[in-house]
Short mmCIF file of C-alpha atoms in Angstrom, two decimals:
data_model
loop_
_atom_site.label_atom_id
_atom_site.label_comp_id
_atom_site.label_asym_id
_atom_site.label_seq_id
_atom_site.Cartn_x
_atom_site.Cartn_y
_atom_site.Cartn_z
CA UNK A 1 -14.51 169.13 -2.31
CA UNK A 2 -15.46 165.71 -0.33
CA UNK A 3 -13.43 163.88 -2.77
CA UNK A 4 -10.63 166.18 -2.59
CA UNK A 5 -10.66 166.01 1.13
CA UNK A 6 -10.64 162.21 0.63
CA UNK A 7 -7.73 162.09 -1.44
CA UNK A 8 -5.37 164.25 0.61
CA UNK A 9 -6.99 163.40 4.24
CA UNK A 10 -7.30 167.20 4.30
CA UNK A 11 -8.63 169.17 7.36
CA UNK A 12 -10.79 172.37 5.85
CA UNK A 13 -11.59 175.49 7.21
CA UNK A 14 -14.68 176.48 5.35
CA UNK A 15 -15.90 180.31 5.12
CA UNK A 16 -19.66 181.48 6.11
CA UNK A 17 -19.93 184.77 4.75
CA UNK A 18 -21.67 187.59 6.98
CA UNK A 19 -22.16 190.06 4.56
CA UNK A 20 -25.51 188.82 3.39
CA UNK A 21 -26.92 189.60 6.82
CA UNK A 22 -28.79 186.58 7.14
CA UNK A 23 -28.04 183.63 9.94
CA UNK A 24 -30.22 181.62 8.41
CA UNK A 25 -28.66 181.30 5.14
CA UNK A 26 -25.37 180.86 6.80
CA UNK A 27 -27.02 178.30 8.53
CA UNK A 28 -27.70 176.00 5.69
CA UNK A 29 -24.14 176.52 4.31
CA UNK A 30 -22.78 175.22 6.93
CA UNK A 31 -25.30 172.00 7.34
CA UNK A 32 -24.58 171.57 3.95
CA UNK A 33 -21.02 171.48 4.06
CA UNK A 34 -20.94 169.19 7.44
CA UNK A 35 -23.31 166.51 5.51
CA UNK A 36 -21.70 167.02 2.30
CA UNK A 37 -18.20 167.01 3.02
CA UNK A 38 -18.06 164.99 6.00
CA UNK A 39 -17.40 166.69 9.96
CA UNK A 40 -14.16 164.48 9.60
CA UNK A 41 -12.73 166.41 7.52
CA UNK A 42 -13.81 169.99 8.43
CA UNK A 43 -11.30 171.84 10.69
CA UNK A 44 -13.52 174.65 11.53
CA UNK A 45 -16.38 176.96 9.74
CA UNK A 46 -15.02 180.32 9.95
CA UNK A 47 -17.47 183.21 10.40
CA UNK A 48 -16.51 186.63 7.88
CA UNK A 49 -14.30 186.90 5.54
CA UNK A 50 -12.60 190.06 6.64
CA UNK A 51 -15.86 192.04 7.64
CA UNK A 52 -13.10 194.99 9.29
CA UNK A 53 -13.59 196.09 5.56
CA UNK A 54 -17.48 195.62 4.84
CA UNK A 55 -17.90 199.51 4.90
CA UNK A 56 -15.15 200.09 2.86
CA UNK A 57 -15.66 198.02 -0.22
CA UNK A 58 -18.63 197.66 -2.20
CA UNK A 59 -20.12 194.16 -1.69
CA UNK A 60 -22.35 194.85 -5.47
CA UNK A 61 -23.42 197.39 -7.73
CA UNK A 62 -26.84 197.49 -9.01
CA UNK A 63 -27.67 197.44 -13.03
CA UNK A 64 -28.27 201.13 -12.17
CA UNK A 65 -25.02 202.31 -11.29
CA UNK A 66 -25.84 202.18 -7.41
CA UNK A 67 -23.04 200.95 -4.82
CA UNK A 68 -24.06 199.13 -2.13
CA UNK A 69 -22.06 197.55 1.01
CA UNK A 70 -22.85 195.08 2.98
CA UNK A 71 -22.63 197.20 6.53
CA UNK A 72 -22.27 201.23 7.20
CA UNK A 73 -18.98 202.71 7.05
CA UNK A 74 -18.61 202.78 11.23
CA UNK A 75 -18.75 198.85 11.09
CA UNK A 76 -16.83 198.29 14.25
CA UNK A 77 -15.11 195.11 15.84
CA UNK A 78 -18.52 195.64 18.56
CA UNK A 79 -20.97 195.51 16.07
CA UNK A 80 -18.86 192.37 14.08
CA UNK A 81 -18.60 190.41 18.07
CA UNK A 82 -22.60 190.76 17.82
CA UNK A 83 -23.32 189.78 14.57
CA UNK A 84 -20.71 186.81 15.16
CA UNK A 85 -22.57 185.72 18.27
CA UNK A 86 -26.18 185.51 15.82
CA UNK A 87 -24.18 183.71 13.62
CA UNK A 88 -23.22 181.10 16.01
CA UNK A 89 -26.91 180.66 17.69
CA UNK A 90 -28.15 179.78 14.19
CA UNK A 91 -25.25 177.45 12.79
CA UNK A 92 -24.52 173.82 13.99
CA UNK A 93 -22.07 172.95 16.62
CA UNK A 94 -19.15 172.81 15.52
CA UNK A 95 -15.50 174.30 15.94
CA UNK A 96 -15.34 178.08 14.43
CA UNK A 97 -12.64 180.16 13.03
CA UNK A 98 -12.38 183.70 13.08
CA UNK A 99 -12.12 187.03 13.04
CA UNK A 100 -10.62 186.48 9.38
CA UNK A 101 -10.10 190.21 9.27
CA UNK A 102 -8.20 192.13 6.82
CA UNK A 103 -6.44 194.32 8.58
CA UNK A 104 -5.10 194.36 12.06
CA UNK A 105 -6.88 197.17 13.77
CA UNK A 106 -9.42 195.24 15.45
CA UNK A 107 -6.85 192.90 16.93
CA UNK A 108 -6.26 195.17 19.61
CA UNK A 109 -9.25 193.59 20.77
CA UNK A 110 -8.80 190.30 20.35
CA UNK A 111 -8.40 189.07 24.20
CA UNK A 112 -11.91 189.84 24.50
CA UNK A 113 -13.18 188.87 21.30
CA UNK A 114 -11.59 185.04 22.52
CA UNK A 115 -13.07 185.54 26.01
CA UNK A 116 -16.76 186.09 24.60
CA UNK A 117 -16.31 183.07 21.99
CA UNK A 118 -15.89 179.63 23.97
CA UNK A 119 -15.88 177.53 21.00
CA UNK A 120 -13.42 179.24 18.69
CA UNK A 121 -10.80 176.95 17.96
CA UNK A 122 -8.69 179.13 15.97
CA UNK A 123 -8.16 182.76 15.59
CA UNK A 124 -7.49 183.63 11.86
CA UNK A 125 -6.27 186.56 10.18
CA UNK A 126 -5.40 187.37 6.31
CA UNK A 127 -2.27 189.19 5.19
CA UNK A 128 -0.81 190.59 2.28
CA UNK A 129 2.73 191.93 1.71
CA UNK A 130 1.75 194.51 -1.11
CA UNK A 131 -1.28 196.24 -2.26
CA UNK A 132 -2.04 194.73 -5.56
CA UNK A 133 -4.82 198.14 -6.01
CA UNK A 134 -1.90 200.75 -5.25
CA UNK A 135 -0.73 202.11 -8.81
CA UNK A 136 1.65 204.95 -7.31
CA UNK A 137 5.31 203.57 -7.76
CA UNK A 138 6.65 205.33 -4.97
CA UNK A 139 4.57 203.40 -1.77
CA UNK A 140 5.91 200.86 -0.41
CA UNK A 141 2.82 199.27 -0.72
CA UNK A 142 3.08 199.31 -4.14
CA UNK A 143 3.91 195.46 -6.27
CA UNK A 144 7.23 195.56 -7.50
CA UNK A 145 10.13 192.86 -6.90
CA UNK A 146 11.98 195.30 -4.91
CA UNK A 147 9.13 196.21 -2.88
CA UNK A 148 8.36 192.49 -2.30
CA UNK A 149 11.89 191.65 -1.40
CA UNK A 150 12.55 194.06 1.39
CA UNK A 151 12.35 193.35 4.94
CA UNK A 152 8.99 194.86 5.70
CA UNK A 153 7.32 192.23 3.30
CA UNK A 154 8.79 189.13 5.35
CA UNK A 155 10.22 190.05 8.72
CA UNK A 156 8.31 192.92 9.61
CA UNK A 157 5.02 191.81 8.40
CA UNK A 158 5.57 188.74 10.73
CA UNK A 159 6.75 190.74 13.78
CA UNK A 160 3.38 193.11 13.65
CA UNK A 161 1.67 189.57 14.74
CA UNK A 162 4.04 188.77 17.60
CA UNK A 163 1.60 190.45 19.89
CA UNK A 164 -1.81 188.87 18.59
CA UNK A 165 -0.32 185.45 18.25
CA UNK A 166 0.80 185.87 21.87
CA UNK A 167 -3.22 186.34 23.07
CA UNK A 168 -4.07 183.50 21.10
CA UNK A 169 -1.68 181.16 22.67
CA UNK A 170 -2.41 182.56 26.12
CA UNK A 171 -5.76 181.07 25.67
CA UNK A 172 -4.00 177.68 24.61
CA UNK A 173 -5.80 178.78 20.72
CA UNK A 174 -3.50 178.36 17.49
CA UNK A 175 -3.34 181.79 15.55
CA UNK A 176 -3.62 180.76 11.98
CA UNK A 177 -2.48 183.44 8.74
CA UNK A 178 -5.31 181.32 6.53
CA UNK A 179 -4.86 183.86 3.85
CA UNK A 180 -1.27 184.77 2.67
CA UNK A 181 0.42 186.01 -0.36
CA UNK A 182 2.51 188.36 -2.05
CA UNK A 183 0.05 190.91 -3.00
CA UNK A 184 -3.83 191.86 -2.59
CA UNK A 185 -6.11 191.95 -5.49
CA UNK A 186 -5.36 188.45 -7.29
CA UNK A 187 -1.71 189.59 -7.29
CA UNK A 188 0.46 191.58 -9.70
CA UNK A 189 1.90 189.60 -12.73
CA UNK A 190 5.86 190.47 -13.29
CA UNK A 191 6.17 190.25 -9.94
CA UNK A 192 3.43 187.63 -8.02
CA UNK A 193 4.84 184.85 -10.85
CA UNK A 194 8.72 185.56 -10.88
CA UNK A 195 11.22 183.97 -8.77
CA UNK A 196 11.36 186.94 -6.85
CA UNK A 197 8.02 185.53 -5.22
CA UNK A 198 10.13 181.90 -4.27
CA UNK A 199 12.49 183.61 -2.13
CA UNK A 200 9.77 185.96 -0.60
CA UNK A 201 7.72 182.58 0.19
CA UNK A 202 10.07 180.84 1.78
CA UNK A 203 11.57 183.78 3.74
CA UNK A 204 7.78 184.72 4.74
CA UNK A 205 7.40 181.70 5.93
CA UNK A 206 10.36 180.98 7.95
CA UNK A 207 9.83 184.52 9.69
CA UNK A 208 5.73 184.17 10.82
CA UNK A 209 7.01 180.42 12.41
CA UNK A 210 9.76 182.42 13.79
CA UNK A 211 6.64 184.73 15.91
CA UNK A 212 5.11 181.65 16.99
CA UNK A 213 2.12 181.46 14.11
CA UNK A 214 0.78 177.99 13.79
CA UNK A 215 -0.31 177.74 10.32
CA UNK A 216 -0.48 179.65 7.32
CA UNK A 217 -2.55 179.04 3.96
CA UNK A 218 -1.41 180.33 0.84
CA UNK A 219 -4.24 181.94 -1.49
CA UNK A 220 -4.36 181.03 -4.72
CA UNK A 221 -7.54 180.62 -7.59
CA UNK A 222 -6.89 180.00 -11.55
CA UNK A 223 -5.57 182.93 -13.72
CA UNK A 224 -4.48 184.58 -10.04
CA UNK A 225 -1.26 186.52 -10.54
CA UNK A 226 0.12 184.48 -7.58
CA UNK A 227 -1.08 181.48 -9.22
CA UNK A 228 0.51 178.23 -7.87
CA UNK A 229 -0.17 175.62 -10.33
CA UNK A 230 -2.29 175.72 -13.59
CA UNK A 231 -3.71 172.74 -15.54
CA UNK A 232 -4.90 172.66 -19.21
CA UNK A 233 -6.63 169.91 -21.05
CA UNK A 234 -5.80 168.93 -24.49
CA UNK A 235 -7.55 166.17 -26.14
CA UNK A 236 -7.29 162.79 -24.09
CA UNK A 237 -4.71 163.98 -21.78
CA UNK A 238 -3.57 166.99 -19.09
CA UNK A 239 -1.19 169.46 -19.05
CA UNK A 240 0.55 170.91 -15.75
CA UNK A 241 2.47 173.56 -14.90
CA UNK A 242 3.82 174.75 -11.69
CA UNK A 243 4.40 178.66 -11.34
CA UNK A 244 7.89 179.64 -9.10
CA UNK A 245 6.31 180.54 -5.47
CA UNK A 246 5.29 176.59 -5.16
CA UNK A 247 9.18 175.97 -5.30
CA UNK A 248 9.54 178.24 -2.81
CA UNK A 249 6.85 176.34 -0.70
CA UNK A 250 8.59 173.37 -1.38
CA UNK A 251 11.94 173.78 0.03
CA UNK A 252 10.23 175.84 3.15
CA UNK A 253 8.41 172.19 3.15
CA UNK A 254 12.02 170.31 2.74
CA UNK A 255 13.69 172.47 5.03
CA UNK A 256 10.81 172.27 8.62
CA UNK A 257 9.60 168.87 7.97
CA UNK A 258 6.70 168.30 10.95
CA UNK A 259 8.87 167.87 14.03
CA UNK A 260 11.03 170.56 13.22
CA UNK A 261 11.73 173.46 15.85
CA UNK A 262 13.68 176.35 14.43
CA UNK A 263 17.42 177.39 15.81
CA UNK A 264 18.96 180.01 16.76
CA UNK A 265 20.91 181.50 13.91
CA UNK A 266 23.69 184.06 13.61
CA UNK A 267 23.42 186.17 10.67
CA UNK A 268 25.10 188.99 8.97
CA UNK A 269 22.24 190.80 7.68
CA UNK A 270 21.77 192.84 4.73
CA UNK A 271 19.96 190.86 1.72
CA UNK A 272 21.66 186.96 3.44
CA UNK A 273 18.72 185.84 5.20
CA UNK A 274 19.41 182.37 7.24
CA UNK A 275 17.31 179.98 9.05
CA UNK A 276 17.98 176.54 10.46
CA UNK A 277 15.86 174.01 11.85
CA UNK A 278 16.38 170.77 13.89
CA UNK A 279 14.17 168.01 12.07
CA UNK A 280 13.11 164.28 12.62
CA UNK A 281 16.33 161.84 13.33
CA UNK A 282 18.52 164.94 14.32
CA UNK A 283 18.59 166.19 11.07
CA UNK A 284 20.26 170.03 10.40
CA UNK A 285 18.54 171.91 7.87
CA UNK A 286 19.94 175.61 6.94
CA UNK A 287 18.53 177.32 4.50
CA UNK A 288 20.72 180.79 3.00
CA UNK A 289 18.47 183.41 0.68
CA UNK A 290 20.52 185.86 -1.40
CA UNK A 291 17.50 188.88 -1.65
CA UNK A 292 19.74 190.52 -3.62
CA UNK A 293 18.99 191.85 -6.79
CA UNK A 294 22.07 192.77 -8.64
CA UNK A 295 25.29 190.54 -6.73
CA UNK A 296 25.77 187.24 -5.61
CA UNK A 297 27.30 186.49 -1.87
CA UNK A 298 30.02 184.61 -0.63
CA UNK A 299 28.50 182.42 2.52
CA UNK A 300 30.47 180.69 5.17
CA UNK A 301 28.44 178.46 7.18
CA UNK A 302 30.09 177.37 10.93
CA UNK A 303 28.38 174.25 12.09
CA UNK A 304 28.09 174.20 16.05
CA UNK A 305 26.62 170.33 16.38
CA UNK A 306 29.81 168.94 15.04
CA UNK A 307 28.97 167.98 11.40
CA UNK A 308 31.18 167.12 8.90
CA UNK A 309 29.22 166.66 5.85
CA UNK A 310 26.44 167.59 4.42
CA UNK A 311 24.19 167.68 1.04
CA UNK A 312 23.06 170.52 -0.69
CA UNK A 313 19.89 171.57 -2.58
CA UNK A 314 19.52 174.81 -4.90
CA UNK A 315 16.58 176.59 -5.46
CA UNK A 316 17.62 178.86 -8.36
CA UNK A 317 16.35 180.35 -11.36
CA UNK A 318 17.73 182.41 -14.65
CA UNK A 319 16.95 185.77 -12.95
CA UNK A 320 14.49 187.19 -10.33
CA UNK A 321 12.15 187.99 -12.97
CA UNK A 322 12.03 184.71 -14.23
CA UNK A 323 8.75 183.14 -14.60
CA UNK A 324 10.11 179.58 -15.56
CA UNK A 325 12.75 177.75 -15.21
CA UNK A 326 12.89 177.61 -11.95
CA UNK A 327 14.37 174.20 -10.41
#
């Protein structure tokens, strides 16, 4: 981790898991990370790991069959603001992250949760657009390319943080979405690894900068359905190969270099999505997404600054299903 750190000049957010119930293991973690890894490269240690749902999923089962959680099923935000407060006597000094939560219920209390923490440097939450668990076809909750293409998996799920981000910045703290993706439970392959997840990435991403969110970190872990990159080794040598939603990343990456503020954008709605963001040396970016799944649409793009050329970049692929050949 040090030496990845190294190589990227990374700033890391490291988790201390609570569900052990025990400060003093927590404790070490931490000290071992900050001697480790290096304080220069450590963001913040974040406290939980979404302990909203510690009652509701089992944190082990025994060899007997048992099923144990970490904390009863009335675990509230209360009980979590005291247990993060022991935490924080027993760990080292040092900027914390939190309340990493799964859900957003218990950001209706957030104000005071800020107010009771002076040295939390960044308020973190994780989101998913679709339930990876939900088998029944007809939620909307439920993993399917449609599902993950609508509104209410981009735009919506940004506007439900409007109101938290805007507590975190009236305390001057960046709100941070340090756990993102396309669906829960290691996401769904056929739709996590198609194309269909580019265009959800980049639209995602344009629409939680659009609410004011600060930063976002994409999860990912080998054989994930969401996967972003896999390596194999063969022999003397490597093999790479980058899965579709990194493209996606990628041109959200080309298209808000740092520097960039986003633009007001007139839009005709329906399955066009545009954005448009003023970057370094004046630069216009727009950026048009086609959601649609069964036409392609005729764009006409009015320039207000006065341009009169421009270059253009694709992101396309064989179909929405595609898993390769994306470019």
């Amino acid at each position: 981790t040090k030496a990845l750190a190294q190589a990227l000049n990374a700033k890391l957010i490291l988790g201390v898991n609570l569900a052990d119930g025990q400060p003093a293991l927590a404790a070490a973690e931490a000290r071992a990370f900050l001697q480790g890894i290096g304080r220069q490269y450590i963001d913040a240690i974040e406290i939980g790991n979404e302990p909203d749902v510690y009652g509701q999923f089992a944190w082990y089962r025994a060899p007997d069959g048992r099923v144990f959680f970490s904390r009863p099923s009335a675990y509230s935000l209360s009980d979590f603001e005291a247990d993060f407060a022991r935490w924080r006597a027993a760990l080292p000094v040092v900027p914390l992250a939190g309340p990493a939560t799964a859900e957003l219920v218990w950001l209706s209390g957030l104000d005071n949760f800020i107010s009771a923490e002076s040295n939390l440097s960044v308020v973190t939450l994780h989101r998913y657009a679709l339930r990876g668990c939900v088998h029944t076809v007809s939620s909307p909750l439920f993993a399917s390319i449609p599902n993950l293409l609508s509104d209410a998996s981009s735009e919506t799920l940004a506007q439900n943080l409007a109101p938290y981000v805007a507590v975190a910045n009236a305390h001057a703290i960046p709100f941070r979405v340090d756990e993102l993706n396309s669906a829960s439970c290691g996401g769904v392959k056929g739709v996590s690894n198609t194309f269909a997840s580019s265009l959800w990435a980049l639209d995602t991403l344009f629409n939680l900068a659009s609410v004011g969110v600060d930063g976002v970190n994409i999860h990912t872990f080998p054989n994930a359905g969401y996967e972003l990159f896999s390596f194999a080794h063969h022999g003397n040598s490597w093999q790479a190969f980058v899965h579709p939603e990194y493209y996606g990343l990628l041109m959200f990456d080309e298209a808000a270099p740092p520097g960039s503020r986003l633009l007001d954008v007139a839009e005709p709605g329906g399955p066009i999505k545009v954005w448009a963001t003023q970057g370094p040396g004046n630069v216009t970016h727009v950026v048009v997404i086609n959601k649609s799944l069964t036409s392609g649409q005729t764009v006409q793009i009015h320039m207000l600054n006065g341009a009169t050329s421009a270059s253009l970049d694709w992101l396309q692929a064989p179909s929405a299903t595609a898993t390769d050949g994306v470019t």
